[in-house]
Coordinates of C-alpha atoms and ligand atoms in Angstrom, one line a residue:
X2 CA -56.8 52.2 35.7
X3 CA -57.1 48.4 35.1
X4 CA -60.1 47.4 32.8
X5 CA -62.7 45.7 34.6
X6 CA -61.9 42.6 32.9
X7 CA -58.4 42.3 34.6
X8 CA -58.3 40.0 37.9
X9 CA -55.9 40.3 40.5
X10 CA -56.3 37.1 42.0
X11 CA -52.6 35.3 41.6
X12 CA -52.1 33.7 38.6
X13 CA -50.4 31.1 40.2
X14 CA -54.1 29.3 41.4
X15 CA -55.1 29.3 38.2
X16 CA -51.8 27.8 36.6
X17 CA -50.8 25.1 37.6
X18 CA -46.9 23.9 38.9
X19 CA -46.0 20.6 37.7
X20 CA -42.4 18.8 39.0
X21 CA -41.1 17.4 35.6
X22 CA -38.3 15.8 37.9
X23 CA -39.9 11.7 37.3
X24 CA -39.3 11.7 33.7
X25 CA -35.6 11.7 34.2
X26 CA -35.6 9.5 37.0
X27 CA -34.4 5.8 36.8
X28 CA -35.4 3.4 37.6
X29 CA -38.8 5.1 36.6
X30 CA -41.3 5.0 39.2
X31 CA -44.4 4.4 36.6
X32 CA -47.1 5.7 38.7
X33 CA -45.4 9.0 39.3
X34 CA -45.0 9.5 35.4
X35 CA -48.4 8.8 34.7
X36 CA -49.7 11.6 37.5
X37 CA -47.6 13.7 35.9
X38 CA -48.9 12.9 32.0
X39 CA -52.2 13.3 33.6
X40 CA -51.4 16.8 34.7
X41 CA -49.9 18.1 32.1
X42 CA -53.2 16.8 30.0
X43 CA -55.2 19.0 32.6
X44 CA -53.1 21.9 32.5
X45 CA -53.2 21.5 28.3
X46 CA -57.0 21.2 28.3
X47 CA -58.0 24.2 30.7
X48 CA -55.1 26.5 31.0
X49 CA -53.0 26.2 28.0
X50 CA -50.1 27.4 30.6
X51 CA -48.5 25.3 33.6
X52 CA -45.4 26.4 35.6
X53 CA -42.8 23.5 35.3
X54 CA -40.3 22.4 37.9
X55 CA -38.0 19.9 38.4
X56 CA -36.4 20.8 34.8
X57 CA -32.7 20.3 35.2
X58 CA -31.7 24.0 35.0
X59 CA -30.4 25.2 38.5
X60 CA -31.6 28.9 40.6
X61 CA -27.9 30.3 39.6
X62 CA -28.2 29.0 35.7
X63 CA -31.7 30.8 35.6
X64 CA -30.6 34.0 36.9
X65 CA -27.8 34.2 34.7
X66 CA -30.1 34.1 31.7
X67 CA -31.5 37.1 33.1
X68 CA -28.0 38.4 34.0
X69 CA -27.5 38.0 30.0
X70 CA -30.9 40.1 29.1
X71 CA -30.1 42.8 31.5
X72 CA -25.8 43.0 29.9
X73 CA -27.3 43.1 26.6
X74 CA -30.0 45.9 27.2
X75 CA -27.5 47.8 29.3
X76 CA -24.7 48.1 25.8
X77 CA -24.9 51.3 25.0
X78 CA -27.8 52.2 22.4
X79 CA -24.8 52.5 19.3
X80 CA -24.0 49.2 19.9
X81 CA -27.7 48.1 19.9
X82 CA -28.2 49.7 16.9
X83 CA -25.2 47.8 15.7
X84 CA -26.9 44.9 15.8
X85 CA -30.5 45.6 14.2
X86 CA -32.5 43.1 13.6
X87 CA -33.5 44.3 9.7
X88 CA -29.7 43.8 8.8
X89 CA -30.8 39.7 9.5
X90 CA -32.6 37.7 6.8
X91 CA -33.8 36.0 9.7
X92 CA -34.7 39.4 11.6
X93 CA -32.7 37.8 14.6
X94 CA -30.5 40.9 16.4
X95 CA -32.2 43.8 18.2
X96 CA -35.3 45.5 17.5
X97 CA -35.6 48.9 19.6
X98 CA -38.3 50.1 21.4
X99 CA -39.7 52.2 18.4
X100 CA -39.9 49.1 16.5
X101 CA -41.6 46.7 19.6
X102 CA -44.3 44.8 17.8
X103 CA -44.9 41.6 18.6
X104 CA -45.1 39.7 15.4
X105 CA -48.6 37.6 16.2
X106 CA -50.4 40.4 18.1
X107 CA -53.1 41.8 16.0
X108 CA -53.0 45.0 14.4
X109 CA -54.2 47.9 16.4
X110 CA -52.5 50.6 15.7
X111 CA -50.2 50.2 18.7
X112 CA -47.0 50.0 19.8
X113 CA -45.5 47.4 22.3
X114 CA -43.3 49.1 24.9
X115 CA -40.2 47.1 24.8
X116 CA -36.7 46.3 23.7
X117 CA -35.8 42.3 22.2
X118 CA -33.2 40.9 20.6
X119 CA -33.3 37.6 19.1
X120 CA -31.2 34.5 18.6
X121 CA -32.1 31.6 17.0
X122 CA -30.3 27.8 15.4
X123 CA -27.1 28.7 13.4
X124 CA -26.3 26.5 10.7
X125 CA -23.0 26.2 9.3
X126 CA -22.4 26.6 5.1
X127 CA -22.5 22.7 4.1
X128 CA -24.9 21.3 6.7
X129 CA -25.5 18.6 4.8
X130 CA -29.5 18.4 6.7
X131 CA -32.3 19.3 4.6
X132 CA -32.2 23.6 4.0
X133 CA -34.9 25.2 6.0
X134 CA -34.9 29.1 5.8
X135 CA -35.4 29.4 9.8
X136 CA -31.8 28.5 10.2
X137 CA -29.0 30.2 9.8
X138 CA -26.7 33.1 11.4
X139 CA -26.7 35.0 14.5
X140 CA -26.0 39.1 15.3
X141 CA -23.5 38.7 18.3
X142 CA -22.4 41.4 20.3
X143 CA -18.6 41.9 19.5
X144 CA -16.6 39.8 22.4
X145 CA -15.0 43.0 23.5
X146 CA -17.7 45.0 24.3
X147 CA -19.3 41.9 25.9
X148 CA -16.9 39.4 27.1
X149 CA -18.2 35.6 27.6
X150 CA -21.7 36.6 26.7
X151 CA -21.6 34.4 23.2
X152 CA -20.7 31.8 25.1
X153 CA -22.7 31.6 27.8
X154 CA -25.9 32.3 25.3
X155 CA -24.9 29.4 23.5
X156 CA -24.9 27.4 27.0
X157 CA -28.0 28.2 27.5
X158 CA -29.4 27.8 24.8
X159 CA -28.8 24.6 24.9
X160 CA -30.3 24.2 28.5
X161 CA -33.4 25.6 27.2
X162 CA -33.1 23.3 24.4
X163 CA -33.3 20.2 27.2
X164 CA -36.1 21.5 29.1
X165 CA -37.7 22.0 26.3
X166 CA -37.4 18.2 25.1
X167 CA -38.0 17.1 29.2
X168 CA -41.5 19.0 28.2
X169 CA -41.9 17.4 25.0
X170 CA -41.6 13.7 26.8
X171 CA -44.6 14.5 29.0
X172 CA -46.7 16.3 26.4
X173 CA -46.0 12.9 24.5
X174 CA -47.4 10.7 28.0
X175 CA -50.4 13.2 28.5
X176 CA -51.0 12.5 25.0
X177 CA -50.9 8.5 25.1
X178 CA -48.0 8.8 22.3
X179 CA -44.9 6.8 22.7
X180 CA -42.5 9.0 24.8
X181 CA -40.5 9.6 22.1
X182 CA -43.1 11.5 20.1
X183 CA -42.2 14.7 19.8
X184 CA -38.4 14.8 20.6
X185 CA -37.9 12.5 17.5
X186 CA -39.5 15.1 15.5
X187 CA -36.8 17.8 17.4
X188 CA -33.7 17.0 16.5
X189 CA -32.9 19.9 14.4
X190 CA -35.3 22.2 15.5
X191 CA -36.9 25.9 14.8
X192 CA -36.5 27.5 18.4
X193 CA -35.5 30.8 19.5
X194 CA -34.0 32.9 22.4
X195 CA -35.8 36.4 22.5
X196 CA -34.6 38.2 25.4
X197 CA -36.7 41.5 26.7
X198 CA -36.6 44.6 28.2
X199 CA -40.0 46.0 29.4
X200 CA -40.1 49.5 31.1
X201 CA -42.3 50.4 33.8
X202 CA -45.0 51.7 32.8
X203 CA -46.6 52.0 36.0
X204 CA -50.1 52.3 34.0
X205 CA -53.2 50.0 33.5
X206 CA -54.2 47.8 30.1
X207 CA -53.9 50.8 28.3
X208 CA -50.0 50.4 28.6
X209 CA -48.4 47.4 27.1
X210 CA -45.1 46.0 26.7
X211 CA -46.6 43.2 24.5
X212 CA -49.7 43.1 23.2
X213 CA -52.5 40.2 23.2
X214 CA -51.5 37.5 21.3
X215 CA -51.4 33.8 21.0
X216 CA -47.7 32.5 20.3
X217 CA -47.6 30.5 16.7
X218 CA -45.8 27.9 17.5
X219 CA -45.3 24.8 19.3
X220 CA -43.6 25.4 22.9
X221 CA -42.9 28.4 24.9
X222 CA -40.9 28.9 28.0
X223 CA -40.2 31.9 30.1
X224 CA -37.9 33.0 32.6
X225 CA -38.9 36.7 34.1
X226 CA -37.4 38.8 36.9
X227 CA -40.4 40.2 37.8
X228 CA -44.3 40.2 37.4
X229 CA -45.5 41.1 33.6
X230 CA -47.2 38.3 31.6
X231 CA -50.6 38.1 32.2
X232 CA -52.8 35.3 31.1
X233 CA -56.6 35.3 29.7
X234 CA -58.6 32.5 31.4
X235 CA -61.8 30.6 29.4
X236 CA -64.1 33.2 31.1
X237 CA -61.8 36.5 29.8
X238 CA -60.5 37.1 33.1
X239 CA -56.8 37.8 33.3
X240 CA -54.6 36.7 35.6
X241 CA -51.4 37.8 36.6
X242 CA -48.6 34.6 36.1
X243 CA -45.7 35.9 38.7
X244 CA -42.4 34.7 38.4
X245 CA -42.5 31.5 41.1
X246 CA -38.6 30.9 41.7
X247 CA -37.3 27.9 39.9
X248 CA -39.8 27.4 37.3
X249 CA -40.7 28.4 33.6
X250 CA -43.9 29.3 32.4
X251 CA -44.6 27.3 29.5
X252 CA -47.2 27.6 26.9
X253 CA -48.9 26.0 24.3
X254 CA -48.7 28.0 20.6
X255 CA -51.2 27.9 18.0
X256 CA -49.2 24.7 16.5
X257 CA -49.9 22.8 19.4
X258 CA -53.5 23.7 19.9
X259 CA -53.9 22.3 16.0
X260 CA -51.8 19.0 16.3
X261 CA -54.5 18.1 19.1
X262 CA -57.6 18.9 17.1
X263 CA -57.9 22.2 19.5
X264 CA -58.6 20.6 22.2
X265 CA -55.3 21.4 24.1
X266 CA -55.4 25.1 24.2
X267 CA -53.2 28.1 22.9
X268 CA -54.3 31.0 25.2
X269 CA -54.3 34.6 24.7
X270 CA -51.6 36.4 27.0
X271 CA -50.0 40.1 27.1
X272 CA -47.1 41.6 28.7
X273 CA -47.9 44.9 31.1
X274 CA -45.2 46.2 33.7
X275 CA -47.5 47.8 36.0
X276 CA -44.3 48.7 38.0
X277 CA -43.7 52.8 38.3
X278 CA -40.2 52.3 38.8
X279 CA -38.8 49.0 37.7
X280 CA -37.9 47.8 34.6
X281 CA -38.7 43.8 34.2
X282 CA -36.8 41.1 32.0
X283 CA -37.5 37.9 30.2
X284 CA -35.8 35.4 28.3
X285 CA -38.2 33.8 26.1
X286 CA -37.4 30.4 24.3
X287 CA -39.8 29.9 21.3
X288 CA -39.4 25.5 20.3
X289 CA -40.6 24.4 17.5
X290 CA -40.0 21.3 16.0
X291 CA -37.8 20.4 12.9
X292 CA -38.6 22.8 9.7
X293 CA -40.0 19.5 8.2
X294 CA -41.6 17.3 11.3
X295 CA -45.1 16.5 9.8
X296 CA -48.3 17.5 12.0
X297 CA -50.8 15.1 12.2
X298 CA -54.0 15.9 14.2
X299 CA -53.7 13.5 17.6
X300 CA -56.8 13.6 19.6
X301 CA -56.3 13.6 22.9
X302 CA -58.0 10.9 24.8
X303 CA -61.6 11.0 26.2
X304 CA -62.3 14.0 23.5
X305 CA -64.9 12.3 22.3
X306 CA -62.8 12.0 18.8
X307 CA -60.6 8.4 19.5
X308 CA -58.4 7.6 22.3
X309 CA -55.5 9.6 21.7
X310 CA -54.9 8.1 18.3
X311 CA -53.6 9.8 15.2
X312 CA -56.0 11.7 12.5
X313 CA -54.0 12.7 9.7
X314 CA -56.0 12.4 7.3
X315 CA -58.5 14.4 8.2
X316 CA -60.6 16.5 5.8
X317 CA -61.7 19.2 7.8
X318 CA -60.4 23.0 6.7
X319 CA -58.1 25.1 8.4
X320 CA -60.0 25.9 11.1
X321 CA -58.4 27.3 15.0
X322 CA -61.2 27.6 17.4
X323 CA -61.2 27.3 20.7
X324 CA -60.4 24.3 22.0
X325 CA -63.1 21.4 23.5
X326 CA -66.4 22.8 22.5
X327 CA -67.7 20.5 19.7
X328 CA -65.0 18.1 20.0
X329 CA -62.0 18.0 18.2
X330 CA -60.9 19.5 14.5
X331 CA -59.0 17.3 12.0
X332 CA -56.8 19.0 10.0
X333 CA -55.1 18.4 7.1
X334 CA -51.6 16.9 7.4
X335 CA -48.9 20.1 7.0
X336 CA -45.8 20.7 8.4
X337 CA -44.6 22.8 11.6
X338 CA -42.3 24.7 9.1
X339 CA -45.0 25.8 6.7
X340 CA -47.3 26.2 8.8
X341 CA -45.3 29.1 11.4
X342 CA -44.0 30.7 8.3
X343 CA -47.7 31.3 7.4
X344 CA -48.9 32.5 10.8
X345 CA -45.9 34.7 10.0
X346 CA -46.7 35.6 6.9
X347 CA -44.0 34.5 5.2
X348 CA -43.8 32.5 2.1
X349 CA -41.5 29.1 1.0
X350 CA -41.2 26.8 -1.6
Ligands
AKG420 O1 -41.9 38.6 28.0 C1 -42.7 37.7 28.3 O2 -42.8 37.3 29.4 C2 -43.6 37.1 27.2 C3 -43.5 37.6 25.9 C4 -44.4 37.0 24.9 O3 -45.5 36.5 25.2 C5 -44.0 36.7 23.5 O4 -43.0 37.3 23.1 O5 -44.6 35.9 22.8
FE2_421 FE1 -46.2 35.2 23.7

């Protein structure tokens, strides 16, 4: 049975869909950009989630993400286990359902009900860029038992990499930033490909593929073949975010409710496949920005902390409350890099 807590009201009147197609546009029709900054501030501010269209990835380049999750899940379990994810410094490769914790839900005890396996930015020996220990090598599945699939992960990969920067662009606008803000600080970023399998569990909150959590870092998009991810609204409802064709659910991480003094929000959401009999997928894209991009609290404007001005030198302590109420943090300067591997709790010097 479904806690009392959980709504069924569809998720899609809470969250709103915004068309990202102006940005690329040109000539630029300036008055439809600056609807769409002033949505994506909304969205920020009360949701923390907004379904984006008008991205540049295309209905058959969608589906054949999730064509890629389901190829991968369906190898048989040997050649899963062939590709663990504790044989990778990086923990990139598979992690079994046995081992399904999400890394930023809290401890309870539990177990999330799922299968991932993780990609992330290769780097080759003598990059000459700065090191960062969140690059480096990939577990692919062997090209015989899965032929093309490297390829076309890398593919999209890089798609997701460009609807991740479109989404950066208008963060930047519903910000006040130059437009530029956050892709300059993204041209070698920390982002990752997690691809899922979630059984049905046909049960209520009890059952979980994923637990509650806030992501930890910047930007998060998803692509799902079926309902799943449910969202926690200011008032502790949830709210069921079905997949609307076209779109990706984004949301805001933890790093992106601190760069804007928590007023831009990093909301709570969980995973439950309330189906009896089938199994969902997702494709999850994690974007971060580069290991070193410096984070520097930007309030956004009418916060009642500035006009969407920088505030890096802030001397306020670590603090991540909720956004709004009290008007906004400053934080001290640090940098995306350090600051995920912390959330992580993991270490670098
Ligand atoms: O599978 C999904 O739709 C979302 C999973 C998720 O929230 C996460 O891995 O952080
Ligand atoms: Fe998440």
């Amino acid at each position: 049975m479904a806690s009392p807590a959980a709504s069924h009201q569809p998720g899609h009147m809470a969250i709103p869909l915004i068309d990202l197609s102006p940005l690329p546009q040109s000539p630029p029709d300036a008055e439809a950009v600056q609807r769409l900054a002033a949505e994506v501030d909304r969205a920020c501010r009360q949701v923390g989630f907004l379904y984006v269209s008008g991205h540049g990835v295309s209905e058959e380049e969608m589906q054949g993400l999730v064509g890629l999750t389901r190829r991968l899940f369906d190898l048989p379990q040997a050649a899963k286990d062939g590709l663990d994810a504790s044989k990778s410094a990086l923990a990139r490769g598979y992690n079994s359902q046995e081992l399904g914790k999400h890394s930023c839900t809290p401890e309870d005890g539990r177990q999330d009900v799922k299968e991932s396996f993780t990609l992330g930015v290769e780097r080759a020996a003598g990059d000459p860029r700065p090191p960062s220990p969140m690059h480096g090598p990939n577990q692919w599945p062997p090209e015989a038992l899965l032929p093309g699939w490297r390829a076309e992960a890398e593919a999209a990969f890089s798609r997701l990499l460009g609807v991740a920067r479109l989404m950066m662009r208008a963060l930047a606008l519903a910000l006040r930033q130059p437009e530029a803000f956050f892709t300059d600080k993204c041209n070698d970023p920390v982002a990752q490909l997690v691809l899922f399998r979630y059984p049905p569990t046909g049960g209520g909150d009890a059952e979980r593929g994923c637990g509650a959590h806030t992501d930890c870092g910047f930007l998060t998009f998803v692509c799902q073949d079926a309902p799943g991810i449910e969202v926690q609204l200011a008032d502790g409802s949830w709210f069921a975010a079905p997949s609307l064709p076209g779109t990706f659910l984004v949301n805001l991480g933890d790093l992106a409710q601190r760069w804007t003094g928590d007023v831009y929000r990093s909301t709570m959401h969980r995973v439950v496949n309330r189906s009896s009999s089938e199994t969902r997928h997702s494709a999850v894209f994690f974007c971060n920005c580069n290991f070193d991009a410096l984070v520097e609290t930007i309030v956004p404007a009418g916060s009642g902390g500035g006009t969407g001005g920088c505030a890096g030198n802030g001397s306020g302590d670590d603090r991540n409350t909720e956004g709004g109420a009290g008007g906004p943090h400053m934080y001290p300067p640090v940098t995306a890099g350090k600051y995920i591997l912390e959330k992580l709790g993991l270490m670098w010097d």
